[in-house]
């Protein structure tokens, strides 16, 4: 067996991944509403790791393994689609998620229209803070890098070639 690659090591270190449980469409011909959706019941504490309006910032999202992995997954989708698509409404029990949404750029993405506000993409870009799982996936930070100004790069005032003449304004007499 040869040496492990960085990618293999990253996948192993990442561990379990969030799972989006399937939703089934069922046909009920004898019912007034002939179609319905059905999904597996999730037992446990239901947590919203992300929501459509981008305002949800909670401790379980930031501090739990599932929450951090959901954020990293959002970041991965955002990066892979060059900022044109984002998975939203990541919610569920642990890492079993249900009823996710998708936001797309204003024109849609490759013909796909999402079901969430396009403004969430901009909010995600502004609010997302990378975590260890983003680093394991080697995702690029979404935050602009601060420009460092050092003493060596500060422009120094250049002395002019000709001496400046001193001019004096009118003198105001003071009161005595």
CSV table of C-alpha atoms in Angstrom, one decimal:
chain,number,residue,atom,x,y,z
A,1,UNK,CA,0.0,0.0,0.0
A,2,UNK,CA,1.3,3.4,-1.0
A,3,UNK,CA,1.3,6.6,1.2
A,4,UNK,CA,-2.0,8.2,1.8
A,5,UNK,CA,-2.9,11.3,-0.1
A,6,UNK,CA,-4.1,14.5,1.5
A,7,UNK,CA,-7.6,13.9,0.0
A,8,UNK,CA,-7.9,10.4,1.5
A,9,UNK,CA,-6.8,11.7,4.9
A,10,UNK,CA,-9.2,14.6,4.7
A,11,UNK,CA,-12.2,12.3,3.9
A,12,UNK,CA,-11.3,10.0,6.8
A,13,UNK,CA,-10.9,13.0,9.2
A,14,UNK,CA,-14.2,14.5,8.1
A,15,UNK,CA,-16.1,11.4,9.3
A,16,UNK,CA,-19.9,11.0,9.0
A,17,UNK,CA,-21.6,13.3,6.5
A,18,UNK,CA,-25.1,14.9,6.8
A,19,UNK,CA,-27.8,12.8,5.1
A,20,UNK,CA,-30.9,14.4,3.4
A,21,UNK,CA,-33.7,11.9,3.9
A,22,UNK,CA,-35.9,11.2,0.8
A,23,UNK,CA,-39.4,12.5,0.5
A,24,UNK,CA,-41.8,10.2,-1.4
A,25,UNK,CA,-44.7,11.3,-3.6
A,26,UNK,CA,-47.7,9.0,-3.1
A,27,UNK,CA,-50.8,8.8,-5.2
A,28,UNK,CA,-54.2,8.5,-3.5
A,29,UNK,CA,-56.8,8.3,-6.3
A,30,UNK,CA,-59.8,8.0,-4.0
A,31,UNK,CA,-58.8,11.1,-1.9
A,32,UNK,CA,-59.9,14.7,-2.7
A,33,UNK,CA,-56.2,15.6,-2.7
A,34,UNK,CA,-54.8,12.7,-4.8
A,35,UNK,CA,-51.1,13.4,-4.2
A,36,UNK,CA,-49.2,13.7,-1.0
A,37,UNK,CA,-45.6,13.6,0.2
A,38,UNK,CA,-44.4,11.2,2.8
A,39,UNK,CA,-41.1,11.0,4.7
A,40,UNK,CA,-39.5,9.0,7.5
A,41,UNK,CA,-40.3,10.4,11.0
A,42,UNK,CA,-37.2,11.8,12.7
A,43,UNK,CA,-37.1,11.2,16.5
A,44,UNK,CA,-35.1,13.5,18.7
A,45,UNK,CA,-34.2,17.2,19.0
A,46,UNK,CA,-35.1,19.0,15.7
A,47,UNK,CA,-32.6,21.7,15.0
A,48,UNK,CA,-32.6,24.4,12.2
A,49,UNK,CA,-28.9,24.6,11.1
A,50,UNK,CA,-29.8,27.2,8.4
A,51,UNK,CA,-32.9,29.1,7.3
A,52,UNK,CA,-34.0,31.0,4.2
A,53,UNK,CA,-33.5,34.5,5.6
A,54,UNK,CA,-29.9,34.0,6.7
A,55,UNK,CA,-30.6,35.3,10.2
A,56,UNK,CA,-30.3,32.1,12.2
A,57,UNK,CA,-27.1,32.0,14.1
A,58,UNK,CA,-27.5,29.6,17.0
A,59,UNK,CA,-25.2,27.7,19.3
A,60,UNK,CA,-26.1,24.3,17.9
A,61,UNK,CA,-25.3,25.5,14.3
A,62,UNK,CA,-22.0,27.0,15.4
A,63,UNK,CA,-20.9,24.5,18.0
A,64,UNK,CA,-22.3,21.1,17.1
A,65,UNK,CA,-20.6,18.7,14.7
A,66,UNK,CA,-23.8,18.5,12.6
A,67,UNK,CA,-24.1,22.3,12.4
A,68,UNK,CA,-20.5,22.8,11.4
A,69,UNK,CA,-20.8,20.1,8.7
A,70,UNK,CA,-24.0,21.6,7.4
A,71,UNK,CA,-22.2,25.0,7.1
A,72,UNK,CA,-19.2,23.3,5.4
A,73,UNK,CA,-21.6,21.6,2.9
A,74,UNK,CA,-23.2,24.9,2.1
A,75,UNK,CA,-19.7,26.4,1.5
A,76,UNK,CA,-18.8,23.5,-0.7
A,77,UNK,CA,-21.9,23.8,-2.9
A,78,UNK,CA,-21.4,27.6,-3.1
A,79,UNK,CA,-17.7,27.1,-4.2
A,80,UNK,CA,-18.4,24.3,-6.6
A,81,UNK,CA,-21.1,26.3,-8.4
A,82,UNK,CA,-19.0,29.5,-8.3
A,83,UNK,CA,-21.4,31.3,-6.0
A,84,UNK,CA,-24.5,30.5,-8.1
A,85,UNK,CA,-26.3,27.9,-5.9
A,86,UNK,CA,-26.7,27.4,-2.2
A,87,UNK,CA,-28.4,24.7,-0.2
A,88,UNK,CA,-30.6,26.3,2.5
A,89,UNK,CA,-33.1,25.3,5.2
A,90,UNK,CA,-30.7,22.6,6.5
A,91,UNK,CA,-32.7,21.2,9.4
A,92,UNK,CA,-33.3,17.9,11.1
A,93,UNK,CA,-32.2,15.6,13.9
A,94,UNK,CA,-28.5,15.2,14.2
A,95,UNK,CA,-27.1,14.7,10.8
A,96,UNK,CA,-30.4,13.4,9.3
A,97,UNK,CA,-31.8,16.4,7.4
A,98,UNK,CA,-35.2,17.0,5.9
A,99,UNK,CA,-37.0,19.6,3.7
A,100,UNK,CA,-33.9,21.5,2.4
A,101,UNK,CA,-34.2,24.4,0.1
A,102,UNK,CA,-32.1,25.8,-2.7
A,103,UNK,CA,-31.3,29.4,-3.5
A,104,UNK,CA,-29.9,30.3,-7.0
A,105,UNK,CA,-28.4,33.3,-8.6
A,106,UNK,CA,-30.8,35.9,-10.0
A,107,UNK,CA,-30.8,34.2,-13.5
A,108,UNK,CA,-31.0,30.7,-12.1
A,109,UNK,CA,-28.2,28.2,-12.3
A,110,UNK,CA,-27.8,26.1,-15.5
A,111,UNK,CA,-31.6,26.4,-16.1
A,112,UNK,CA,-32.4,25.4,-12.5
A,113,UNK,CA,-34.7,27.8,-10.5
A,114,UNK,CA,-34.4,27.6,-6.7
A,115,UNK,CA,-37.2,27.9,-4.1
A,116,UNK,CA,-35.5,30.4,-1.8
A,117,UNK,CA,-34.7,34.1,-2.0
A,118,UNK,CA,-31.6,34.9,-4.0
A,119,UNK,CA,-30.5,37.4,-1.3
A,120,UNK,CA,-29.6,34.4,0.9
A,121,UNK,CA,-26.6,33.7,-1.2
A,122,UNK,CA,-25.2,37.2,-0.5
A,123,UNK,CA,-26.1,36.9,3.2
A,124,UNK,CA,-24.3,33.5,3.4
A,125,UNK,CA,-21.2,35.0,1.7
A,126,UNK,CA,-21.1,37.8,4.2
A,127,UNK,CA,-21.9,35.8,7.4
A,128,UNK,CA,-20.2,32.4,6.8
A,129,UNK,CA,-17.2,31.7,9.1
A,130,UNK,CA,-15.1,28.8,8.0
A,131,UNK,CA,-14.7,25.9,10.5
A,132,UNK,CA,-12.5,22.8,10.7
A,133,UNK,CA,-14.6,21.0,8.1
A,134,UNK,CA,-14.2,23.8,5.6
A,135,UNK,CA,-10.5,23.5,6.1
A,136,UNK,CA,-10.6,19.7,5.7
A,137,UNK,CA,-12.4,20.2,2.4
A,138,UNK,CA,-9.7,22.8,1.4
A,139,UNK,CA,-12.4,25.4,0.8
A,140,UNK,CA,-11.4,29.0,0.1
A,141,UNK,CA,-12.4,31.6,2.7
A,142,UNK,CA,-15.4,33.8,1.6
A,143,UNK,CA,-14.2,36.7,3.7
A,144,UNK,CA,-12.0,39.3,2.1
A,145,UNK,CA,-8.4,39.3,3.3
A,146,UNK,CA,-7.5,42.4,5.3
A,147,UNK,CA,-4.8,44.4,3.6
A,148,UNK,CA,-1.8,44.8,5.9
A,149,UNK,CA,0.0,48.2,5.7
A,150,UNK,CA,3.6,48.0,7.0
A,151,UNK,CA,6.0,50.8,7.6
A,152,UNK,CA,8.0,49.8,4.6
A,153,UNK,CA,5.1,50.1,2.3
A,154,UNK,CA,3.8,53.4,3.5
A,155,UNK,CA,4.4,56.2,1.0
A,156,UNK,CA,6.9,58.7,2.2
A,157,UNK,CA,6.4,62.4,1.5
A,158,UNK,CA,8.9,63.4,-1.2
A,159,UNK,CA,10.7,66.7,-0.7
A,160,UNK,CA,10.0,69.1,-3.6
A,161,UNK,CA,12.9,70.3,-5.8
A,162,UNK,CA,12.1,73.9,-5.2
A,163,UNK,CA,11.8,75.5,-1.8
A,164,UNK,CA,8.3,76.6,-0.9
A,165,UNK,CA,7.8,80.3,-0.1
A,166,UNK,CA,6.3,81.0,3.2
A,167,UNK,CA,3.2,83.3,3.0
A,168,UNK,CA,1.6,85.0,5.8
A,169,UNK,CA,-2.0,86.0,6.0
A,170,UNK,CA,-3.1,89.3,7.3
A,171,UNK,CA,-2.4,89.8,11.0
A,172,UNK,CA,-5.3,90.3,13.3
A,173,UNK,CA,-4.7,92.7,16.1
A,174,UNK,CA,-5.4,91.2,19.4
A,175,UNK,CA,-7.4,93.0,22.1
A,176,UNK,CA,-5.3,94.4,24.9
